[in-house]
Short mmCIF file of C-alpha atoms and ligand atoms in Angstrom, two decimals:
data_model
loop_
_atom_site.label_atom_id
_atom_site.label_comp_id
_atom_site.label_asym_id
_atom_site.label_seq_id
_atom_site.Cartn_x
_atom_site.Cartn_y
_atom_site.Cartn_z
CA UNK A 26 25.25 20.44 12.64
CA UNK A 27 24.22 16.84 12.03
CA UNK A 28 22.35 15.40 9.96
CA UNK A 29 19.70 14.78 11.54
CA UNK A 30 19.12 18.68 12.36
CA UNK A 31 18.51 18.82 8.88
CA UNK A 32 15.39 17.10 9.35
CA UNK A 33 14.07 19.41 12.19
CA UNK A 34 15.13 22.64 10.80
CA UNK A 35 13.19 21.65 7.56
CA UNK A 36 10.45 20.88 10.06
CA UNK A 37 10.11 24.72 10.99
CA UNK A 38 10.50 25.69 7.58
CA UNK A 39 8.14 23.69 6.46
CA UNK A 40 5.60 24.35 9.31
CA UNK A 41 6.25 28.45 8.63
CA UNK A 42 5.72 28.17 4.79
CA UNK A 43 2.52 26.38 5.76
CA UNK A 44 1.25 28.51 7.81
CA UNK A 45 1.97 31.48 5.81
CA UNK A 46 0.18 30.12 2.84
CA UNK A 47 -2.76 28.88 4.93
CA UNK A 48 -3.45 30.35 8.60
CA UNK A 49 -5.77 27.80 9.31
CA UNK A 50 -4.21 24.97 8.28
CA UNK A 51 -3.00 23.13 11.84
CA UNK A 52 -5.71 24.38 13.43
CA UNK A 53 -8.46 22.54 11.51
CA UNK A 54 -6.29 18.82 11.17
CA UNK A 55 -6.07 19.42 14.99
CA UNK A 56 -9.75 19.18 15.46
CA UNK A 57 -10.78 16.30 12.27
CA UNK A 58 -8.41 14.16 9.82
CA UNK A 59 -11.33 13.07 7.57
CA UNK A 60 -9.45 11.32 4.87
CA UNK A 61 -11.19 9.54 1.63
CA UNK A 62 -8.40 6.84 1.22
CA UNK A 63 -6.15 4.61 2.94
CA UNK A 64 -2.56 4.36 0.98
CA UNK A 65 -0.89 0.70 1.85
CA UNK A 66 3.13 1.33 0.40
CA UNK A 67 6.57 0.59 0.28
CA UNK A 68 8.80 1.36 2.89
CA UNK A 69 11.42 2.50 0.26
CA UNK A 70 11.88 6.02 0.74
CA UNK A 71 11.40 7.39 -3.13
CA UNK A 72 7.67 6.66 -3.12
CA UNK A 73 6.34 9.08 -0.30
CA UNK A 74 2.33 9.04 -0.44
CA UNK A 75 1.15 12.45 -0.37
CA UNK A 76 4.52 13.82 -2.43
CA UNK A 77 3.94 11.94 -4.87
CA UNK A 78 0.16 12.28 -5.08
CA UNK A 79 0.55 15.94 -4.28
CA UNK A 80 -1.86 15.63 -1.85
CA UNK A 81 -1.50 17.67 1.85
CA UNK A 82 -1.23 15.98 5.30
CA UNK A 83 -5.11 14.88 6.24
CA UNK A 84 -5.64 14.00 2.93
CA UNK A 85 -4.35 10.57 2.74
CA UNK A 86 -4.43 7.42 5.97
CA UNK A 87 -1.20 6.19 5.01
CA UNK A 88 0.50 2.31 6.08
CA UNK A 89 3.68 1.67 4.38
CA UNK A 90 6.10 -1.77 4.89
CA UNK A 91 8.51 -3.45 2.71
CA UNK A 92 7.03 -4.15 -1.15
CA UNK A 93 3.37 -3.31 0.40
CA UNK A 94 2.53 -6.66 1.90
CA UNK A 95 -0.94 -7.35 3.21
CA UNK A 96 -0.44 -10.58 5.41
CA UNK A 97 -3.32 -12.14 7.02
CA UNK A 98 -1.53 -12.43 10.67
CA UNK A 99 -0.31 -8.84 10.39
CA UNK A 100 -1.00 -6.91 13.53
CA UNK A 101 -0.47 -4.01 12.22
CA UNK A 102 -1.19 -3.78 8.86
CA UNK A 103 -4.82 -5.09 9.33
CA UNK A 104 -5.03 -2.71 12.88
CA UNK A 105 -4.63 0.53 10.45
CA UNK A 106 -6.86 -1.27 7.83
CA UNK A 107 -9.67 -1.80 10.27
CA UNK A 108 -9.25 1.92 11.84
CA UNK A 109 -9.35 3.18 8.42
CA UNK A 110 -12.51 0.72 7.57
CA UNK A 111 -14.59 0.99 10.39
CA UNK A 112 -13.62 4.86 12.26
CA UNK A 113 -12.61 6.99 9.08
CA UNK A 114 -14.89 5.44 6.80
CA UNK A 115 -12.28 5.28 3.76
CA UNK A 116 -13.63 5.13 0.17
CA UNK A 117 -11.08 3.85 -1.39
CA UNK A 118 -7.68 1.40 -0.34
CA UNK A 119 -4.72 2.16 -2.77
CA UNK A 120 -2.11 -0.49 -2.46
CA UNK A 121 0.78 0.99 -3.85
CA UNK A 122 4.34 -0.77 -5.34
CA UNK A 123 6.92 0.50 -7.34
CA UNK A 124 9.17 -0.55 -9.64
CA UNK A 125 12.48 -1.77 -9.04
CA UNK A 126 11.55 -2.64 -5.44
CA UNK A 127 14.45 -4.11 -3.26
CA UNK A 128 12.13 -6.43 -1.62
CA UNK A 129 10.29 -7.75 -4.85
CA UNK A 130 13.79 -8.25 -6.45
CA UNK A 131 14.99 -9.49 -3.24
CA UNK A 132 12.62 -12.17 -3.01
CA UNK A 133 13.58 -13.70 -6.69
CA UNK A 134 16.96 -14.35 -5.22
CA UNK A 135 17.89 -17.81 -3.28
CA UNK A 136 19.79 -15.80 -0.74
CA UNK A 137 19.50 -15.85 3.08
CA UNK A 138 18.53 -12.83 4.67
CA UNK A 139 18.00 -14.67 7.98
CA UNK A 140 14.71 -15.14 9.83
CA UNK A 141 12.95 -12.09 9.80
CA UNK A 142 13.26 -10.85 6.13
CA UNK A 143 13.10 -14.49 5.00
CA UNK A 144 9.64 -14.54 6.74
CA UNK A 145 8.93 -11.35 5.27
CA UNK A 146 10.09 -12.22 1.81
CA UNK A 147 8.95 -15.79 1.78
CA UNK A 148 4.98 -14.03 0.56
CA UNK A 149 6.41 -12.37 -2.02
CA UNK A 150 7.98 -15.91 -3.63
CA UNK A 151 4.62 -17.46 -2.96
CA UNK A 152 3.23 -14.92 -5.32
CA UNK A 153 5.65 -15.63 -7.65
CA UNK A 154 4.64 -19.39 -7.68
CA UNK A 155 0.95 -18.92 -8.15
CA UNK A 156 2.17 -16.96 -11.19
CA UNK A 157 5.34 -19.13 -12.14
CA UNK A 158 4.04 -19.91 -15.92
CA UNK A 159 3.05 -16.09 -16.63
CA UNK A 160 6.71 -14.99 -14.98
CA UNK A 161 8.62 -17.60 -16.65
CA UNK A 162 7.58 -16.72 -19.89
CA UNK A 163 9.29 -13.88 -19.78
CA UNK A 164 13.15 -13.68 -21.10
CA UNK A 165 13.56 -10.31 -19.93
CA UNK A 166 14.72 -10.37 -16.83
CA UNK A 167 13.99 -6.25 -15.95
CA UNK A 168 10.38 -7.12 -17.73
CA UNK A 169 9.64 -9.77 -15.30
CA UNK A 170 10.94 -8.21 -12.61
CA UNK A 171 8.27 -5.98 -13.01
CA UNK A 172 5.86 -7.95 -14.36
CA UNK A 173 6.25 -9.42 -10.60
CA UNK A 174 5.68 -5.95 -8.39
CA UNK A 175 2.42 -5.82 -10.97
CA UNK A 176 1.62 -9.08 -9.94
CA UNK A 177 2.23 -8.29 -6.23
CA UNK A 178 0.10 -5.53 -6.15
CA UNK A 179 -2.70 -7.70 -7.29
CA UNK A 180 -2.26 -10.20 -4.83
CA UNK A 181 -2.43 -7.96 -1.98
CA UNK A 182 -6.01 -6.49 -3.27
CA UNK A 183 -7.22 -9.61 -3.20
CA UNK A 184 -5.74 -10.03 0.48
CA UNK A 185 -7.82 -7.08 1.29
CA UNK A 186 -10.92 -8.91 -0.16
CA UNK A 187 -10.37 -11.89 1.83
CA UNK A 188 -10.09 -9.95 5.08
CA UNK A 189 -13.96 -9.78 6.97
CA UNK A 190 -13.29 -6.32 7.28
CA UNK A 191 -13.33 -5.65 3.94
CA UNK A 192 -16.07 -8.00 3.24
CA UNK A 193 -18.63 -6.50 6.15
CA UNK A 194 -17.65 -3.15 4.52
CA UNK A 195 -18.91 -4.24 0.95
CA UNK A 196 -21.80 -6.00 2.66
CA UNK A 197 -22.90 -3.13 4.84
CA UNK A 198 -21.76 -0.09 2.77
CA UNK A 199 -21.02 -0.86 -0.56
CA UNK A 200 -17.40 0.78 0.00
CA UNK A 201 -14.29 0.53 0.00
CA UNK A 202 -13.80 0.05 -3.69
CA UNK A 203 -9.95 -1.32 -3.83
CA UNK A 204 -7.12 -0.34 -5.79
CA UNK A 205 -3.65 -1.65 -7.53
CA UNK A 206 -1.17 0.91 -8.39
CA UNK A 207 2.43 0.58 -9.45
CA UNK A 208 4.80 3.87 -8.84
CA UNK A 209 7.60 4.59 -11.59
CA UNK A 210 10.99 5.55 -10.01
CA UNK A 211 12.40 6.47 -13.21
CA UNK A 212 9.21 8.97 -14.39
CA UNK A 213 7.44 9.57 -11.41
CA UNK A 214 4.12 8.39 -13.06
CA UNK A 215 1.78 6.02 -10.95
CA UNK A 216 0.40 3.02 -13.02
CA UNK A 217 -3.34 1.73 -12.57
CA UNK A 218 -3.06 -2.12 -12.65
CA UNK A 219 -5.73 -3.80 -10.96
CA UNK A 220 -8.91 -2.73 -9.53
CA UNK A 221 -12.02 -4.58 -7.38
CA UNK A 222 -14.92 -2.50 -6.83
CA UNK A 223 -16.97 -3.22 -3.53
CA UNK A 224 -18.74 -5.69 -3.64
CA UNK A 225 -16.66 -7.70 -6.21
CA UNK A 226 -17.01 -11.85 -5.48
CA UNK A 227 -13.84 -13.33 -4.75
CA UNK A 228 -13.12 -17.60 -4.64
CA UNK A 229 -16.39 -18.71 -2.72
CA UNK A 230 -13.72 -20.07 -0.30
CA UNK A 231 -13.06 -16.92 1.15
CA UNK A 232 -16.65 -15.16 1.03
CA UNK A 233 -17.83 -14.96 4.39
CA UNK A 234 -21.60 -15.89 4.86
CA UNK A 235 -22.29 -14.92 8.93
CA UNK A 236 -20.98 -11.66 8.77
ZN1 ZN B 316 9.88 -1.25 -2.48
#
């Protein structure tokens, strides 16, 4: 067998259990996937959004990309943030890191990882120069590591903020409220570190005023 098998044989397993438990179940996400929040994660494979939420398939609109970037000229990350905006009417946006990210500790190195992943990783060192004096402070070199993914995660709410599709939202709707989380690999726990509620005024620089 290889191993990829594996993955379709769990697939039927899976979809039997499922079934079993709830008859229903495919037959209503066929029809409506009406979920409440819009997950933006790591790539890394130990932080799956609804396993780790325990949270069932329709539950959660999920984007995931190395160390949870939200990047202004990203097709794709703003495509799924504007679907989940504007069609599914999300309440909340959850960006989610994790400690002891690859790409966060990646990024603190000087090495080349050639043009793509420098591109990639190049937003993650800018984030660690707005923050230089806070991150430099610290000796620890594990405790600024993750001081850093903390800091991350906060950067990329406020990249949300700055987007107009966030900001017609909070205009129009009063939602989504935006959140910062940071995943624990070694407990399994999920971390609450920043938070903007609609609404929230960011630098007058990026506030819109013609939406
Ligand atoms: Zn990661």
């Amino acid at each position: 067998m290889k191993s990829y098998d594996l993955l379709l044989k769990g697939n039927e397993k899976w979809a039997k259990k499922k079934n079993e438990e709830d008859p229903g179940f495919f037959q209503r996400l066929v029809h409506l996937q009406t979920p409440q929040f819009l997950w933006i994660g790591c790539s890394d494979s130990r932080v799956p959004a609804n396993q780790i939420t325990d949270t069932d398939p329709g539950e959660i609109f999920v984007h995931r990309n190395v160390a949870n970037l939200v990047i202004n000229t990203d097709v794709n990350v703003l495509s799924v943030l504007d679907y989940a905006v504007n069609q599914l009417k999300v309440k909340h946006v959850i960006v989610c890191g994790h400690y002891g990210c690859g790409g966060i500790k990646a990024a603190t190195t000087k090495t080349d990882f050639k043009p793509v992943l420098n591109m990639w990783l190049r937003n993650i060192k800018d984030v660690y120069r707005y923050h230089r004096k806070e991150l430099d402070s610290i000796t620890d070199t594990q405790m600024r590591e993750d001081r850093l993914v903390e800091l991350n995660v906060q950067e990329q709410v406020y990249n949300l903020a700055k987007t107009s599709i966030i900001q017609r939202a909070w205009q129009q709707e009063n939602r989504p409220h935006l959140h910062g989380w940071v995943y624990g690999l070694k407990d399994g726990l999920v971390k609450p570190v920043f938070e903007m509620n609609a609404g929230t005024h960011i630098d007058a620089l990026y506030e819109f005023d013609d939406l």
